[in-house]
Amino acid sequence: KIVVNLGFNDIHCNMAADKVFADYKTLLGKLRGFFPTAKVYLVKVVHAPLFDDYSASEAEFNRLTDETANALGVTLIDWSQKIAACKQNCFHADGVHPNEQGYVLFKQAIADAVANK
């Protein structure tokens, strides 16, 4: 089982969603070459409070991964739903990095996904 967490930094450094998606597919191809039978999970990009201007790019990247997950044989992990449901602040004061509560939810989302597949 391989958990991939990518896209957040690239998108927030002004890389276009389609370019990030192309890089993701390249990485996925390399992973499949080295680990052909591995189950691959992708953590979807979560919205951080500091990056309101990037909501459209985040949504576009997540849309691309949603539309291709089955064809690419990837299970998506969306911990943004857990963040919204907890109704607590899940980010440090910098508005970028998860705080302790955010990492609890991150860990839980990954554990739930990996246990179910």
PDB file of C-alpha atoms in Angstrom:
ATOM      1  CA  LYS A   1       0.000   0.000   0.000  1.00  0.00           C
ATOM      2  CA  ILE A   2       1.365   3.391  -1.044  1.00  0.00           C
ATOM      3  CA  VAL A   3      -0.115   6.696   0.113  1.00  0.00           C
ATOM      4  CA  VAL A   4       0.713   9.696  -2.074  1.00  0.00           C
ATOM      5  CA  ASN A   5       0.191  13.234  -0.824  1.00  0.00           C
ATOM      6  CA  LEU A   6       0.982  15.712  -3.575  1.00  0.00           C
ATOM      7  CA  GLY A   7      -0.368  18.768  -5.318  1.00  0.00           C
ATOM      8  CA  PHE A   8      -0.807  21.153  -2.412  1.00  0.00           C
ATOM      9  CA  ASN A   9       2.600  22.834  -2.599  1.00  0.00           C
ATOM     10  CA  ASP A  10       2.709  22.893  -6.397  1.00  0.00           C
ATOM     11  CA  ILE A  11      -0.713  24.493  -6.740  1.00  0.00           C
ATOM     12  CA  HIS A  12       0.104  27.059  -4.066  1.00  0.00           C
ATOM     13  CA  CYS A  13       3.302  27.955  -5.933  1.00  0.00           C
ATOM     14  CA  ASN A  14       1.227  28.921  -8.989  1.00  0.00           C
ATOM     15  CA  MET A  15       1.585  25.669 -10.917  1.00  0.00           C
ATOM     16  CA  ALA A  16      -1.483  25.012 -13.068  1.00  0.00           C
ATOM     17  CA  ALA A  17      -3.728  22.154 -11.988  1.00  0.00           C
ATOM     18  CA  ASP A  18      -3.304  20.338 -15.302  1.00  0.00           C
ATOM     19  CA  LYS A  19       0.507  20.453 -14.932  1.00  0.00           C
ATOM     20  CA  VAL A  20       0.283  19.109 -11.371  1.00  0.00           C
ATOM     21  CA  PHE A  21      -2.038  16.396 -12.658  1.00  0.00           C
ATOM     22  CA  ALA A  22       0.419  15.476 -15.433  1.00  0.00           C
ATOM     23  CA  ASP A  23       3.215  15.205 -12.858  1.00  0.00           C
ATOM     24  CA  TYR A  24       0.957  13.022 -10.683  1.00  0.00           C
ATOM     25  CA  LYS A  25       0.359  10.652 -13.605  1.00  0.00           C
ATOM     26  CA  THR A  26       4.126  10.511 -14.256  1.00  0.00           C
ATOM     27  CA  LEU A  27       4.766   9.630 -10.617  1.00  0.00           C
ATOM     28  CA  LEU A  28       1.999   7.051 -10.709  1.00  0.00           C
ATOM     29  CA  GLY A  29       3.567   5.444 -13.775  1.00  0.00           C
ATOM     30  CA  LYS A  30       6.925   5.207 -12.001  1.00  0.00           C
ATOM     31  CA  LEU A  31       5.317   3.738  -8.896  1.00  0.00           C
ATOM     32  CA  ARG A  32       3.537   1.131 -11.019  1.00  0.00           C
ATOM     33  CA  GLY A  33       6.874   0.271 -12.651  1.00  0.00           C
ATOM     34  CA  PHE A  34       8.591  -0.356  -9.323  1.00  0.00           C
ATOM     35  CA  PHE A  35       5.582  -1.730  -7.419  1.00  0.00           C
ATOM     36  CA  PRO A  36       3.170  -3.188  -9.993  1.00  0.00           C
ATOM     37  CA  THR A  37       0.868  -4.866  -7.478  1.00  0.00           C
ATOM     38  CA  ALA A  38       0.763  -2.058  -4.908  1.00  0.00           C
ATOM     39  CA  LYS A  39      -2.526  -0.468  -3.924  1.00  0.00           C
ATOM     40  CA  VAL A  40      -2.118   3.303  -4.423  1.00  0.00           C
ATOM     41  CA  TYR A  41      -3.991   5.971  -2.465  1.00  0.00           C
ATOM     42  CA  LEU A  42      -3.951   9.684  -3.267  1.00  0.00           C
ATOM     43  CA  VAL A  43      -4.733  12.307  -0.650  1.00  0.00           C
ATOM     44  CA  LYS A  44      -6.825  14.988  -2.330  1.00  0.00           C
ATOM     45  CA  VAL A  45      -5.708  18.599  -1.990  1.00  0.00           C
ATOM     46  CA  VAL A  46      -7.313  20.210   1.027  1.00  0.00           C
ATOM     47  CA  HIS A  47      -8.087  23.918   1.164  1.00  0.00           C
ATOM     48  CA  ALA A  48      -5.970  25.870   3.663  1.00  0.00           C
ATOM     49  CA  PRO A  49      -7.259  29.215   4.946  1.00  0.00           C
ATOM     50  CA  LEU A  50      -4.273  31.220   3.690  1.00  0.00           C
ATOM     51  CA  PHE A  51      -4.857  30.185   0.077  1.00  0.00           C
ATOM     52  CA  ASP A  52      -8.330  31.474  -0.768  1.00  0.00           C
ATOM     53  CA  ASP A  53      -7.067  32.647  -4.168  1.00  0.00           C
ATOM     54  CA  TYR A  54      -6.256  29.048  -5.121  1.00  0.00           C
ATOM     55  CA  SER A  55      -9.667  27.492  -4.522  1.00  0.00           C
ATOM     56  CA  ALA A  56     -10.374  27.117  -8.246  1.00  0.00           C
ATOM     57  CA  SER A  57      -7.024  25.405  -8.920  1.00  0.00           C
ATOM     58  CA  GLU A  58      -7.488  23.102  -5.930  1.00  0.00           C
ATOM     59  CA  ALA A  59     -10.968  22.184  -7.151  1.00  0.00           C
ATOM     60  CA  GLU A  60      -9.712  21.603 -10.697  1.00  0.00           C
ATOM     61  CA  PHE A  61      -6.929  19.275  -9.562  1.00  0.00           C
ATOM     62  CA  ASN A  62      -9.319  17.367  -7.314  1.00  0.00           C
ATOM     63  CA  ARG A  63     -11.842  17.141 -10.172  1.00  0.00           C
ATOM     64  CA  LEU A  64      -9.184  15.648 -12.443  1.00  0.00           C
ATOM     65  CA  THR A  65      -8.235  13.069  -9.832  1.00  0.00           C
ATOM     66  CA  ASP A  66     -11.914  12.266  -9.158  1.00  0.00           C
ATOM     67  CA  GLU A  67     -12.606  11.682 -12.851  1.00  0.00           C
ATOM     68  CA  THR A  68      -9.621   9.379 -13.364  1.00  0.00           C
ATOM     69  CA  ALA A  69      -9.303   7.494 -10.079  1.00  0.00           C
ATOM     70  CA  ASN A  70     -11.010   4.326 -11.289  1.00  0.00           C
ATOM     71  CA  ALA A  71      -9.213   4.249 -14.628  1.00  0.00           C
ATOM     72  CA  LEU A  72      -5.853   4.816 -12.934  1.00  0.00           C
ATOM     73  CA  GLY A  73      -6.595   2.302 -10.171  1.00  0.00           C
ATOM     74  CA  VAL A  74      -6.183   4.840  -7.371  1.00  0.00           C
ATOM     75  CA  THR A  75      -8.233   5.199  -4.203  1.00  0.00           C
ATOM     76  CA  LEU A  76      -8.775   8.829  -3.213  1.00  0.00           C
ATOM     77  CA  ILE A  77      -8.583  10.064   0.356  1.00  0.00           C
ATOM     78  CA  ASP A  78     -10.532  13.250   1.053  1.00  0.00           C
ATOM     79  CA  TRP A  79      -9.857  14.521   4.539  1.00  0.00           C
ATOM     80  CA  SER A  80     -11.439  17.912   3.848  1.00  0.00           C
ATOM     81  CA  GLN A  81     -14.775  16.286   4.692  1.00  0.00           C
ATOM     82  CA  LYS A  82     -13.419  15.351   8.108  1.00  0.00           C
ATOM     83  CA  ILE A  83     -12.153  18.909   8.642  1.00  0.00           C
ATOM     84  CA  ALA A  84     -15.562  20.390   7.813  1.00  0.00           C
ATOM     85  CA  ALA A  85     -17.402  17.888   9.982  1.00  0.00           C
ATOM     86  CA  CYS A  86     -15.282  18.500  13.082  1.00  0.00           C
ATOM     87  CA  LYS A  87     -16.148  22.233  13.087  1.00  0.00           C
ATOM     88  CA  GLN A  88     -12.852  23.102  14.771  1.00  0.00           C
ATOM     89  CA  ASN A  89      -9.863  25.042  13.519  1.00  0.00           C
ATOM     90  CA  CYS A  90      -7.563  22.435  12.016  1.00  0.00           C
ATOM     91  CA  PHE A  91      -4.758  24.757  10.906  1.00  0.00           C
ATOM     92  CA  HIS A  92      -1.866  26.468  12.661  1.00  0.00           C
ATOM     93  CA  ALA A  93      -1.856  30.241  12.891  1.00  0.00           C
ATOM     94  CA  ASP A  94       0.033  30.359   9.567  1.00  0.00           C
ATOM     95  CA  GLY A  95      -3.174  29.224   7.823  1.00  0.00           C
ATOM     96  CA  VAL A  96      -1.243  26.607   5.852  1.00  0.00           C
ATOM     97  CA  HIS A  97      -0.116  23.702   7.983  1.00  0.00           C
ATOM     98  CA  PRO A  98      -2.416  21.417   9.913  1.00  0.00           C
ATOM     99  CA  ASN A  99      -2.404  21.789  13.670  1.00  0.00           C
ATOM    100  CA  GLU A 100      -2.616  18.847  16.077  1.00  0.00           C
ATOM    101  CA  GLN A 101      -6.350  18.402  15.423  1.00  0.00           C
ATOM    102  CA  GLY A 102      -5.761  18.603  11.665  1.00  0.00           C
ATOM    103  CA  TYR A 103      -3.148  15.867  11.810  1.00  0.00           C
ATOM    104  CA  VAL A 104      -5.444  13.676  13.901  1.00  0.00           C
ATOM    105  CA  LEU A 105      -8.015  13.948  11.094  1.00  0.00           C
ATOM    106  CA  PHE A 106      -5.359  13.424   8.412  1.00  0.00           C
ATOM    107  CA  LYS A 107      -4.170  10.254  10.115  1.00  0.00           C
ATOM    108  CA  GLN A 108      -7.729   9.049  10.595  1.00  0.00           C
ATOM    109  CA  ALA A 109      -8.626   9.626   6.931  1.00  0.00           C
ATOM    110  CA  ILE A 110      -5.605   7.636   5.779  1.00  0.00           C
ATOM    111  CA  ALA A 111      -6.187   4.831   8.286  1.00  0.00           C
ATOM    112  CA  ASP A 112      -9.861   4.579   7.296  1.00  0.00           C
ATOM    113  CA  ALA A 113      -9.062   4.400   3.589  1.00  0.00           C
ATOM    114  CA  VAL A 114      -6.265   1.872   3.920  1.00  0.00           C
ATOM    115  CA  ALA A 115      -8.320  -0.350   6.243  1.00  0.00           C
ATOM    116  CA  ASN A 116     -11.280  -0.369   3.838  1.00  0.00           C
ATOM    117  CA  LYS A 117      -9.430  -1.387   0.677  1.00  0.00           C
TER     118      LYS A 117
END
